[in-house]
Structures are given as structure tokens and as C-alpha cells.
Amino acid sequence: MYLKVGLIGCANTALKNFIPSIQISDFAKLEFIASRSSTKANEWAKRFHCERFGSYDEIVESDVDIIYMPLPVGLHEEWIIKAARSGKHILCEKSSTSSYESAKKILKVCRENNVRILEAFSYRFHPQHNHVQKLIKNDIGVVKNFVGKFGFSPPSKNNIRWDKKLGGGVLNDAACYPISASRMIFETEPISVFGQLISDDESKVDIKADVFLKFSDEKTAFVSSGFHNYYQSSYEIWGSEGKISTNRAYAVPKDFVTSIYLEKDDTVFETRFPDVNQFELMLKEFCDVIRNEKQNSFNFENDLLNQSKVMEAVRMSSKYNKEVFLSELN
């Protein structure tokens, strides 16, 4: 028994990750493609052998079970709420919201309509991170800090990342990943954050983000992202007896072999992970949870809410140039 999945928004990430994953799955089927352009929706439907296509409103009114939503961040709240009220489960691309208030509003509607929502941080489903957690518990002693980096060269000028109204900027697009990873690795939420966002003069979107996070037990994290950087997609964890590092942590292509490095006693040990499709693993867990075939590996809704809270604290910290305690946000 497969679940019927609809795509709302013909985005590049759907071409890169979603379409290839659902085409090879035996647990879900692409049943509807929606676009603001009827021509584009028709073209994609023919290209990917999908029988139904139409507008955003039409997919919300359809009988699909799940809507995958790679829309710009600024459009998420409107269409998540419409999808939830029509009884659709939602797999929403990161960042799911542009504010903590928006996240609370979204989750309230999802709860009221008994639908699940998952923020699509597919990196979390790659098996390399479970290995990292085992190394943390067994090999590096007392964990001191986390350093995460995710940055790349500037997107083209017509890219939505440059559109402030649509939720563009490096915080929503890239820095969100190592922020999420620090929370995942420490298995807790930060106590406070201090963030600095540097904006582009023309577009006014943030193009550089540096964030310092304080956790309990004197743990700290530093996150750096930018639109004008040599490509980095990594994190390191420093302990009292060793260090763990990654070579590709977040955007991992399905044919990419990743490595985890344990540095201990002046020796580096490498563990290689065969290529996996992390997006497919995410999609399968989401479908299995909806069909009550397994429990979620983490609480999807709580994670979305807590992530949005940290992101809001970063924005506040940068705006007022001060340390912001998460307890200040209600």
C-alpha cells in the first residue's frame, strides 16, 4: 500500500532530490504536480509520468495524502495551513518558517487537524550521524564544543535566495543546517545565542551568519555560513580525549561516499559510509510514521518548533547586538 504524494512548487530541489527519490520508491507515488504556471505543471506532469496537475489550490483540494513543499520560505505559512486544514500531511523544505510566531501558528493548525509535519533536514537521516553519536559516547571523553560550517559561492542574481520578501538569506538557507546539527549532536536545546548577520547592501538579505550558542554543562557551538565562501558542508566535535570531524555533513549527493574521522592519541581513524540517498530515507520514515508502521526517530513537530525558536533568537541577537536567552521567547 503506497501513499499518494503531491508536489507543490516546481523547484530545483524537487528535481534534484524529491523526484528521483519518489520514482524508485515502493511506498509512495507521485500523484499530483502543482505550479503557479499551468504550463509548467503540465510539462512536469508529462516529463515525470504524473497523471494529475494543476494549481496550488487544486492540489490542496485533491485526495493526496502528503504534500511535499519546496516553496520559498515566505510562502510556507500560507500553504502549510491550507494543506493542514484539508487533512494533508506536510513534508516542508527548510527553513519551514521565517519566525517563531509563524511556527507556533503552523503547528497549532497541524495539531487541530491531526496531520504530521516534518521540516526536511534530510541530512539527519544519513547513517553517518548515528556513528558520530557512538563515537561521542565511547571515544572522545567529555564533549567541549561543536563547530559547524556551511557556505558556498554566491547564487545567481535571479535566485530566490536574494529575495527578502520570500525569506531569502543565508540564515534560512544554509546556517540553519549547522544550527540544527548542533542541537542534534548535543541532544538538547541551547540556553542562549549570540548572532551576527551581515546583509547585502542591494538586496538587504543576510549573506553572512556567525552564531555562538551556549548549551548546558559548559558546552558551546559556533556556526558560520556565507554566500561568498569556498564550499564547506561540515562539522567538528571537540572532546577532552579526542576530536570527530566530517567531510560532508549536510548536502550529501546520493552517490557520494562520506567519511567520519576520529582523531585520538595522535592517530586519525577513518570510517567510510557507502553512498545512500538521505532524502529517500527521510521520505520513507515520514511515510512509515504516517502509516503507523514505525515510530518517528525524533519528534518532528517539537524539532521544527525548537529550531524556529533558535533561529528567531539569532535574528533578535543580531538586530539588538546582544546575547539572547531562549527563555526570553514564549
PDB file of N, CA, C and O in Angstrom, residues 188-260:
ATOM      1  N   THR A 188      20.079  18.357  22.939  1.00  0.00           N
ATOM      2  CA  THR A 188      19.429  19.310  23.831  1.00  0.00           C
ATOM      3  C   THR A 188      19.338  20.651  23.121  1.00  0.00           C
ATOM      4  O   THR A 188      19.867  20.807  22.015  1.00  0.00           O
ATOM      5  N   GLU A 189      18.657  21.608  23.761  1.00  0.00           N
ATOM      6  CA  GLU A 189      18.486  22.922  23.165  1.00  0.00           C
ATOM      7  C   GLU A 189      19.451  23.921  23.801  1.00  0.00           C
ATOM      8  O   GLU A 189      19.793  23.790  24.979  1.00  0.00           O
ATOM      9  N   PRO A 190      19.904  24.924  23.062  1.00  0.00           N
ATOM     10  CA  PRO A 190      20.812  25.919  23.635  1.00  0.00           C
ATOM     11  C   PRO A 190      20.130  26.765  24.700  1.00  0.00           C
ATOM     12  O   PRO A 190      18.910  26.956  24.683  1.00  0.00           O
ATOM     13  N   ILE A 191      20.947  27.271  25.599  1.00  0.00           N
ATOM     14  CA  ILE A 191      20.452  28.183  26.628  1.00  0.00           C
ATOM     15  C   ILE A 191      20.364  29.603  26.074  1.00  0.00           C
ATOM     16  O   ILE A 191      19.414  30.338  26.337  1.00  0.00           O
ATOM     17  N   SER A 192      21.382  29.974  25.273  1.00  0.00           N
ATOM     18  CA  SER A 192      21.401  31.326  24.705  1.00  0.00           C
ATOM     19  C   SER A 192      22.173  31.324  23.402  1.00  0.00           C
ATOM     20  O   SER A 192      22.912  30.380  23.098  1.00  0.00           O
ATOM     21  N   VAL A 193      21.992  32.410  22.648  1.00  0.00           N
ATOM     22  CA  VAL A 193      22.734  32.569  21.391  1.00  0.00           C
ATOM     23  C   VAL A 193      23.207  34.007  21.268  1.00  0.00           C
ATOM     24  O   VAL A 193      22.594  34.936  21.797  1.00  0.00           O
ATOM     25  N   PHE A 194      24.315  34.156  20.560  1.00  0.00           N
ATOM     26  CA  PHE A 194      24.758  35.481  20.128  1.00  0.00           C
ATOM     27  C   PHE A 194      25.035  35.370  18.634  1.00  0.00           C
ATOM     28  O   PHE A 194      25.873  34.561  18.205  1.00  0.00           O
ATOM     29  N   GLY A 195      24.320  36.140  17.836  1.00  0.00           N
ATOM     30  CA  GLY A 195      24.438  36.018  16.395  1.00  0.00           C
ATOM     31  C   GLY A 195      24.753  37.327  15.711  1.00  0.00           C
ATOM     32  O   GLY A 195      24.336  38.404  16.165  1.00  0.00           O
ATOM     33  N   GLN A 196      25.490  37.230  14.620  1.00  0.00           N
ATOM     34  CA  GLN A 196      25.776  38.397  13.787  1.00  0.00           C
ATOM     35  C   GLN A 196      25.418  38.062  12.353  1.00  0.00           C
ATOM     36  O   GLN A 196      25.956  37.116  11.769  1.00  0.00           O
ATOM     37  N   LEU A 197      24.500  38.819  11.793  1.00  0.00           N
ATOM     38  CA  LEU A 197      24.077  38.660  10.403  1.00  0.00           C
ATOM     39  C   LEU A 197      24.534  39.879   9.613  1.00  0.00           C
ATOM     40  O   LEU A 197      24.221  41.014   9.980  1.00  0.00           O
ATOM     41  N   ILE A 198      25.277  39.644   8.541  1.00  0.00           N
ATOM     42  CA  ILE A 198      25.740  40.715   7.658  1.00  0.00           C
ATOM     43  C   ILE A 198      24.874  40.702   6.405  1.00  0.00           C
ATOM     44  O   ILE A 198      24.735  39.657   5.745  1.00  0.00           O
ATOM     45  N   SER A 199      24.296  41.850   6.065  1.00  0.00           N
ATOM     46  CA  SER A 199      23.360  41.918   4.946  1.00  0.00           C
ATOM     47  C   SER A 199      23.984  42.516   3.698  1.00  0.00           C
ATOM     48  O   SER A 199      24.904  43.345   3.763  1.00  0.00           O
ATOM     49  N   ASP A 200      23.455  42.109   2.560  1.00  0.00           N
ATOM     50  CA  ASP A 200      23.843  42.654   1.267  1.00  0.00           C
ATOM     51  C   ASP A 200      23.228  44.038   1.090  1.00  0.00           C
ATOM     52  O   ASP A 200      22.041  44.242   1.386  1.00  0.00           O
ATOM     53  N   ASP A 201      23.996  44.999   0.635  1.00  0.00           N
ATOM     54  CA  ASP A 201      23.526  46.383   0.523  1.00  0.00           C
ATOM     55  C   ASP A 201      22.356  46.525  -0.442  1.00  0.00           C
ATOM     56  O   ASP A 201      21.438  47.317  -0.211  1.00  0.00           O
ATOM     57  N   GLU A 202      22.384  45.748  -1.513  1.00  0.00           N
ATOM     58  CA  GLU A 202      21.357  45.899  -2.542  1.00  0.00           C
ATOM     59  C   GLU A 202      20.081  45.142  -2.195  1.00  0.00           C
ATOM     60  O   GLU A 202      18.984  45.709  -2.183  1.00  0.00           O
ATOM     61  N   SER A 203      20.194  43.856  -1.909  1.00  0.00           N
ATOM     62  CA  SER A 203      19.009  43.023  -1.687  1.00  0.00           C
ATOM     63  C   SER A 203      18.496  43.067  -0.259  1.00  0.00           C
ATOM     64  O   SER A 203      17.346  42.714   0.011  1.00  0.00           O
ATOM     65  N   LYS A 204      19.374  43.458   0.676  1.00  0.00           N
ATOM     66  CA  LYS A 204      19.054  43.524   2.113  1.00  0.00           C
ATOM     67  C   LYS A 204      18.929  42.154   2.767  1.00  0.00           C
ATOM     68  O   LYS A 204      18.573  42.058   3.941  1.00  0.00           O
ATOM     69  N   VAL A 205      19.196  41.064   2.034  1.00  0.00           N
ATOM     70  CA  VAL A 205      19.183  39.749   2.674  1.00  0.00           C
ATOM     71  C   VAL A 205      20.522  39.506   3.356  1.00  0.00           C
ATOM     72  O   VAL A 205      21.551  40.080   2.980  1.00  0.00           O
ATOM     73  N   ASP A 206      20.512  38.666   4.397  1.00  0.00           N
ATOM     74  CA  ASP A 206      21.750  38.346   5.091  1.00  0.00           C
ATOM     75  C   ASP A 206      22.607  37.409   4.230  1.00  0.00           C
ATOM     76  O   ASP A 206      22.125  36.416   3.694  1.00  0.00           O
ATOM     77  N   ILE A 207      23.883  37.759   4.077  1.00  0.00           N
ATOM     78  CA  ILE A 207      24.793  36.980   3.237  1.00  0.00           C
ATOM     79  C   ILE A 207      25.909  36.319   4.050  1.00  0.00           C
ATOM     80  O   ILE A 207      26.681  35.526   3.519  1.00  0.00           O
ATOM     81  N   LYS A 208      25.990  36.655   5.342  1.00  0.00           N
ATOM     82  CA  LYS A 208      26.974  36.040   6.224  1.00  0.00           C
ATOM     83  C   LYS A 208      26.353  35.899   7.604  1.00  0.00           C
ATOM     84  O   LYS A 208      25.696  36.818   8.091  1.00  0.00           O
ATOM     85  N   ALA A 209      26.546  34.735   8.199  1.00  0.00           N
ATOM     86  CA  ALA A 209      25.987  34.478   9.522  1.00  0.00           C
ATOM     87  C   ALA A 209      27.035  33.810  10.391  1.00  0.00           C
ATOM     88  O   ALA A 209      27.616  32.789  10.003  1.00  0.00           O
ATOM     89  N   ASP A 210      27.292  34.386  11.553  1.00  0.00           N
ATOM     90  CA  ASP A 210      28.161  33.790  12.564  1.00  0.00           C
ATOM     91  C   ASP A 210      27.364  33.725  13.862  1.00  0.00           C
ATOM     92  O   ASP A 210      26.837  34.746  14.326  1.00  0.00           O
ATOM     93  N   VAL A 211      27.279  32.536  14.433  1.00  0.00           N
ATOM     94  CA  VAL A 211      26.409  32.324  15.595  1.00  0.00           C
ATOM     95  C   VAL A 211      27.168  31.548  16.665  1.00  0.00           C
ATOM     96  O   VAL A 211      27.771  30.500  16.381  1.00  0.00           O
ATOM     97  N   PHE A 212      27.109  32.058  17.889  1.00  0.00           N
ATOM     98  CA  PHE A 212      27.701  31.379  19.040  1.00  0.00           C
ATOM     99  C   PHE A 212      26.557  30.928  19.939  1.00  0.00           C
ATOM    100  O   PHE A 212      25.698  31.727  20.322  1.00  0.00           O
ATOM    101  N   LEU A 213      26.538  29.633  20.268  1.00  0.00           N
ATOM    102  CA  LEU A 213      25.455  29.063  21.063  1.00  0.00           C
ATOM    103  C   LEU A 213      26.014  28.468  22.353  1.00  0.00           C
ATOM    104  O   LEU A 213      27.015  27.740  22.322  1.00  0.00           O
ATOM    105  N   LYS A 214      25.373  28.782  23.462  1.00  0.00           N
ATOM    106  CA  LYS A 214      25.735  28.194  24.749  1.00  0.00           C
ATOM    107  C   LYS A 214      24.716  27.117  25.115  1.00  0.00           C
ATOM    108  O   LYS A 214      23.507  27.348  25.066  1.00  0.00           O
ATOM    109  N   PHE A 215      25.240  25.947  25.499  1.00  0.00           N
ATOM    110  CA  PHE A 215      24.408  24.847  25.946  1.00  0.00           C
ATOM    111  C   PHE A 215      24.711  24.579  27.427  1.00  0.00           C
ATOM    112  O   PHE A 215      25.606  25.196  28.013  1.00  0.00           O
ATOM    113  N   SER A 216      23.977  23.668  28.017  1.00  0.00           N
ATOM    114  CA  SER A 216      24.239  23.296  29.402  1.00  0.00           C
ATOM    115  C   SER A 216      25.564  22.547  29.514  1.00  0.00           C
ATOM    116  O   SER A 216      26.152  22.132  28.493  1.00  0.00           O
ATOM    117  N   ASP A 217      26.049  22.359  30.749  1.00  0.00           N
ATOM    118  CA  ASP A 217      27.300  21.633  31.019  1.00  0.00           C
ATOM    119  C   ASP A 217      28.497  22.266  30.307  1.00  0.00           C
ATOM    120  O   ASP A 217      29.434  21.550  29.905  1.00  0.00           O
ATOM    121  N   GLU A 218      28.459  23.576  30.140  1.00  0.00           N
ATOM    122  CA  GLU A 218      29.553  24.349  29.554  1.00  0.00           C
ATOM    123  C   GLU A 218      29.873  23.968  28.101  1.00  0.00           C
ATOM    124  O   GLU A 218      30.940  24.273  27.586  1.00  0.00           O
ATOM    125  N   LYS A 219      28.936  23.326  27.430  1.00  0.00           N
ATOM    126  CA  LYS A 219      29.118  23.028  26.007  1.00  0.00           C
ATOM    127  C   LYS A 219      28.824  24.287  25.193  1.00  0.00           C
ATOM    128  O   LYS A 219      27.932  25.066  25.531  1.00  0.00           O
ATOM    129  N   THR A 220      29.564  24.457  24.113  1.00  0.00           N
ATOM    130  CA  THR A 220      29.345  25.594  23.221  1.00  0.00           C
ATOM    131  C   THR A 220      29.361  25.137  21.771  1.00  0.00           C
ATOM    132  O   THR A 220      29.897  24.068  21.442  1.00  0.00           O
ATOM    133  N   ALA A 221      28.777  25.944  20.914  1.00  0.00           N
ATOM    134  CA  ALA A 221      28.789  25.671  19.475  1.00  0.00           C
ATOM    135  C   ALA A 221      29.052  26.977  18.735  1.00  0.00           C
ATOM    136  O   ALA A 221      28.592  28.041  19.152  1.00  0.00           O
ATOM    137  N   PHE A 222      29.786  26.868  17.642  1.00  0.00           N
ATOM    138  CA  PHE A 222      29.994  28.017  16.758  1.00  0.00           C
ATOM    139  C   PHE A 222      29.601  27.607  15.354  1.00  0.00           C
ATOM    140  O   PHE A 222      30.034  26.559  14.846  1.00  0.00           O
ATOM    141  N   VAL A 223      28.780  28.428  14.731  1.00  0.00           N
ATOM    142  CA  VAL A 223      28.256  28.160  13.394  1.00  0.00           C
ATOM    143  C   VAL A 223      28.631  29.314  12.479  1.00  0.00           C
ATOM    144  O   VAL A 223      28.481  30.482  12.853  1.00  0.00           O
ATOM    145  N   SER A 224      29.121  28.999  11.283  1.00  0.00           N
ATOM    146  CA  SER A 224      29.455  30.041  10.310  1.00  0.00           C
ATOM    147  C   SER A 224      28.958  29.637   8.928  1.00  0.00           C
ATOM    148  O   SER A 224      29.154  28.497   8.489  1.00  0.00           O
ATOM    149  N   SER A 225      28.307  30.596   8.261  1.00  0.00           N
ATOM    150  CA  SER A 225      27.781  30.367   6.912  1.00  0.00           C
ATOM    151  C   SER A 225      27.939  31.632   6.084  1.00  0.00           C
ATOM    152  O   SER A 225      27.988  32.741   6.632  1.00  0.00           O
ATOM    153  N   GLY A 226      27.997  31.462   4.771  1.00  0.00           N
ATOM    154  CA  GLY A 226      28.100  32.624   3.903  1.00  0.00           C
ATOM    155  C   GLY A 226      27.830  32.307   2.454  1.00  0.00           C
ATOM    156  O   GLY A 226      27.975  31.160   2.024  1.00  0.00           O
ATOM    157  N   PHE A 227      27.426  33.327   1.721  1.00  0.00           N
ATOM    158  CA  PHE A 227      27.178  33.208   0.282  1.00  0.00           C
ATOM    159  C   PHE A 227      28.414  33.529  -0.558  1.00  0.00           C
ATOM    160  O   PHE A 227      28.344  33.483  -1.788  1.00  0.00           O
ATOM    161  N   HIS A 228      29.530  33.873   0.069  1.00  0.00           N
ATOM    162  CA  HIS A 228      30.730  34.216  -0.682  1.00  0.00           C
ATOM    163  C   HIS A 228      31.913  33.417  -0.123  1.00  0.00           C
ATOM    164  O   HIS A 228      32.967  33.954   0.177  1.00  0.00           O
ATOM    165  N   ASN A 229      31.710  32.104  -0.011  1.00  0.00           N
ATOM    166  CA  ASN A 229      32.689  31.245   0.628  1.00  0.00           C
ATOM    167  C   ASN A 229      33.113  30.084  -0.262  1.00  0.00           C
ATOM    168  O   ASN A 229      32.341  29.625  -1.102  1.00  0.00           O
ATOM    169  N   TYR A 230      34.327  29.615  -0.003  1.00  0.00           N
ATOM    170  CA  TYR A 230      34.747  28.321  -0.534  1.00  0.00           C
ATOM    171  C   TYR A 230      33.818  27.259   0.061  1.00  0.00           C
ATOM    172  O   TYR A 230      33.510  27.288   1.252  1.00  0.00           O
ATOM    173  N   TYR A 231      33.373  26.322  -0.754  1.00  0.00           N
ATOM    174  CA  TYR A 231      32.341  25.373  -0.327  1.00  0.00           C
ATOM    175  C   TYR A 231      32.761  24.577   0.906  1.00  0.00           C
ATOM    176  O   TYR A 231      33.832  23.979   0.949  1.00  0.00           O
ATOM    177  N   GLN A 232      31.896  24.607   1.917  1.00  0.00           N
ATOM    178  CA  GLN A 232      32.075  23.806   3.119  1.00  0.00           C
ATOM    179  C   GLN A 232      30.723  23.272   3.554  1.00  0.00           C
ATOM    180  O   GLN A 232      29.712  23.989   3.529  1.00  0.00           O
ATOM    181  N   SER A 233      30.697  22.000   3.978  1.00  0.00           N
ATOM    182  CA  SER A 233      29.484  21.360   4.477  1.00  0.00           C
ATOM    183  C   SER A 233      29.922  20.367   5.544  1.00  0.00           C
ATOM    184  O   SER A 233      29.965  19.158   5.309  1.00  0.00           O
ATOM    185  N   SER A 234      30.267  20.879   6.733  1.00  0.00           N
ATOM    186  CA  SER A 234      30.959  20.028   7.700  1.00  0.00           C
ATOM    187  C   SER A 234      30.681  20.443   9.137  1.00  0.00           C
ATOM    188  O   SER A 234      30.150  21.515   9.399  1.00  0.00           O
ATOM    189  N   TYR A 235      31.068  19.556  10.056  1.00  0.00           N
ATOM    190  CA  TYR A 235      31.120  19.921  11.467  1.00  0.00           C
ATOM    191  C   TYR A 235      32.217  19.137  12.161  1.00  0.00           C
ATOM    192  O   TYR A 235      32.668  18.095  11.668  1.00  0.00           O
ATOM    193  N   GLU A 236      32.660  19.675  13.298  1.00  0.00           N
ATOM    194  CA  GLU A 236      33.652  19.028  14.151  1.00  0.00           C
ATOM    195  C   GLU A 236      33.149  19.036  15.592  1.00  0.00           C
ATOM    196  O   GLU A 236      32.470  19.974  16.008  1.00  0.00           O
ATOM    197  N   ILE A 237      33.500  17.995  16.323  1.00  0.00           N
ATOM    198  CA  ILE A 237      33.168  17.921  17.741  1.00  0.00           C
ATOM    199  C   ILE A 237      34.459  17.672  18.507  1.00  0.00           C
ATOM    200  O   ILE A 237      35.201  16.729  18.223  1.00  0.00           O
ATOM    201  N   TRP A 238      34.720  18.532  19.477  1.00  0.00           N
ATOM    202  CA  TRP A 238      35.970  18.505  20.237  1.00  0.00           C
ATOM    203  C   TRP A 238      35.674  18.007  21.641  1.00  0.00           C
ATOM    204  O   TRP A 238      34.814  18.570  22.338  1.00  0.00           O
ATOM    205  N   GLY A 239      36.365  16.942  22.033  1.00  0.00           N
ATOM    206  CA  GLY A 239      36.187  16.398  23.369  1.00  0.00           C
ATOM    207  C   GLY A 239      37.464  16.456  24.176  1.00  0.00           C
ATOM    208  O   GLY A 239      38.511  16.900  23.688  1.00  0.00           O
ATOM    209  N   SER A 240      37.416  15.994  25.410  1.00  0.00           N
ATOM    210  CA  SER A 240      38.590  16.029  26.277  1.00  0.00           C
ATOM    211  C   SER A 240      39.649  15.018  25.874  1.00  0.00           C
ATOM    212  O   SER A 240      40.824  15.164  26.212  1.00  0.00           O
ATOM    213  N   GLU A 241      39.241  13.993  25.099  1.00  0.00           N
ATOM    214  CA  GLU A 241      40.180  12.933  24.737  1.00  0.00           C
ATOM    215  C   GLU A 241      40.278  12.689  23.232  1.00  0.00           C
ATOM    216  O   GLU A 241      40.993  11.786  22.794  1.00  0.00           O
ATOM    217  N   GLY A 242      39.577  13.480  22.450  1.00  0.00           N
ATOM    218  CA  GLY A 242      39.627  13.272  21.009  1.00  0.00           C
ATOM    219  C   GLY A 242      38.754  14.242  20.257  1.00  0.00           C
ATOM    220  O   GLY A 242      38.064  15.082  20.851  1.00  0.00           O
ATOM    221  N   LYS A 243      38.785  14.119  18.938  1.00  0.00           N
ATOM    222  CA  LYS A 243      38.017  15.013  18.066  1.00  0.00           C
ATOM    223  C   LYS A 243      37.372  14.193  16.958  1.00  0.00           C
ATOM    224  O   LYS A 243      37.975  13.242  16.440  1.00  0.00           O
ATOM    225  N   ILE A 244      36.158  14.568  16.586  1.00  0.00           N
ATOM    226  CA  ILE A 244      35.433  13.937  15.486  1.00  0.00           C
ATOM    227  C   ILE A 244      35.188  14.984  14.415  1.00  0.00           C
ATOM    228  O   ILE A 244      34.825  16.120  14.721  1.00  0.00           O
ATOM    229  N   SER A 245      35.364  14.618  13.155  1.00  0.00           N
ATOM    230  CA  SER A 245      35.088  15.559  12.063  1.00  0.00           C
ATOM    231  C   SER A 245      34.446  14.835  10.888  1.00  0.00           C
ATOM    232  O   SER A 245      34.577  13.618  10.728  1.00  0.00           O
ATOM    233  N   THR A 246      33.752  15.608  10.072  1.00  0.00           N
ATOM    234  CA  THR A 246      33.070  15.091   8.879  1.00  0.00           C
ATOM    235  C   THR A 246      33.696  15.695   7.625  1.00  0.00           C
ATOM    236  O   THR A 246      34.325  16.750   7.683  1.00  0.00           O
ATOM    237  N   ASN A 247      33.509  15.034   6.499  1.00  0.00           N
ATOM    238  CA  ASN A 247      33.941  15.648   5.245  1.00  0.00           C
ATOM    239  C   ASN A 247      32.767  16.168   4.424  1.00  0.00           C
ATOM    240  O   ASN A 247      32.936  17.030   3.567  1.00  0.00           O
ATOM    241  N   ARG A 248      31.563  15.667   4.679  1.00  0.00           N
ATOM    242  CA  ARG A 248      30.350  16.194   4.037  1.00  0.00           C
ATOM    243  C   ARG A 248      29.174  15.875   4.955  1.00  0.00           C
ATOM    244  O   ARG A 248      28.763  14.713   5.050  1.00  0.00           O
ATOM    245  N   ALA A 249      28.642  16.892   5.586  1.00  0.00           N
ATOM    246  CA  ALA A 249      27.655  16.652   6.635  1.00  0.00           C
ATOM    247  C   ALA A 249      26.213  16.924   6.225  1.00  0.00           C
ATOM    248  O   ALA A 249      25.305  16.263   6.711  1.00  0.00           O
ATOM    249  N   TYR A 250      25.970  17.901   5.358  1.00  0.00           N
ATOM    250  CA  TYR A 250      24.603  18.379   5.141  1.00  0.00           C
ATOM    251  C   TYR A 250      24.079  18.021   3.752  1.00  0.00           C
ATOM    252  O   TYR A 250      23.223  17.146   3.628  1.00  0.00           O
ATOM    253  N   ALA A 251      24.556  18.688   2.731  1.00  0.00           N
ATOM    254  CA  ALA A 251      24.104  18.418   1.367  1.00  0.00           C
ATOM    255  C   ALA A 251      24.930  17.265   0.797  1.00  0.00           C
ATOM    256  O   ALA A 251      25.977  17.478   0.193  1.00  0.00           O
ATOM    257  N   VAL A 252      24.451  16.050   1.009  1.00  0.00           N
ATOM    258  CA  VAL A 252      25.195  14.861   0.576  1.00  0.00           C
ATOM    259  C   VAL A 252      24.509  14.259  -0.648  1.00  0.00           C
ATOM    260  O   VAL A 252      23.409  13.709  -0.542  1.00  0.00           O
ATOM    261  N   PRO A 253      25.121  14.340  -1.824  1.00  0.00           N
ATOM    262  CA  PRO A 253      24.533  13.706  -3.010  1.00  0.00           C
ATOM    263  C   PRO A 253      24.384  12.205  -2.800  1.00  0.00           C
ATOM    264  O   PRO A 253      25.148  11.586  -2.048  1.00  0.00           O
ATOM    265  N   LYS A 254      23.412  11.602  -3.476  1.00  0.00           N
ATOM    266  CA  LYS A 254      23.112  10.192  -3.233  1.00  0.00           C
ATOM    267  C   LYS A 254      24.228   9.256  -3.671  1.00  0.00           C
ATOM    268  O   LYS A 254      24.271   8.095  -3.251  1.00  0.00           O
ATOM    269  N   ASP A 255      25.164   9.728  -4.499  1.00  0.00           N
ATOM    270  CA  ASP A 255      26.266   8.874  -4.946  1.00  0.00           C
ATOM    271  C   ASP A 255      27.591   9.260  -4.286  1.00  0.00           C
ATOM    272  O   ASP A 255      28.665   8.892  -4.765  1.00  0.00           O
ATOM    273  N   PHE A 256      27.520   9.990  -3.165  1.00  0.00           N
ATOM    274  CA  PHE A 256      28.713  10.499  -2.501  1.00  0.00           C
ATOM    275  C   PHE A 256      29.076   9.601  -1.319  1.00  0.00           C
ATOM    276  O   PHE A 256      28.227   9.284  -0.484  1.00  0.00           O
ATOM    277  N   VAL A 257      30.334   9.181  -1.252  1.00  0.00           N
ATOM    278  CA  VAL A 257      30.821   8.386  -0.127  1.00  0.00           C
ATOM    279  C   VAL A 257      31.354   9.328   0.941  1.00  0.00           C
ATOM    280  O   VAL A 257      32.298  10.086   0.700  1.00  0.00           O
ATOM    281  N   THR A 258      30.743   9.302   2.127  1.00  0.00           N
ATOM    282  CA  THR A 258      31.155  10.194   3.206  1.00  0.00           C
ATOM    283  C   THR A 258      32.151   9.493   4.124  1.00  0.00           C
ATOM    284  O   THR A 258      32.260   8.266   4.141  1.00  0.00           O
ATOM    285  N   SER A 259      32.860  10.304   4.901  1.00  0.00           N
ATOM    286  CA  SER A 259      33.814   9.779   5.879  1.00  0.00           C
ATOM    287  C   SER A 259      33.656  10.511   7.204  1.00  0.00           C
ATOM    288  O   SER A 259      33.419  11.718   7.234  1.00  0.00           O
ATOM    289  N   ILE A 260      33.802   9.750   8.276  1.00  0.00           N
ATOM    290  CA  ILE A 260      33.882  10.301   9.620  1.00  0.00           C
ATOM    291  C   ILE A 260      35.286  10.035  10.140  1.00  0.00           C
ATOM    292  O   ILE A 260      35.795   8.912  10.032  1.00  0.00           O
TER     293      ILE A 260
END
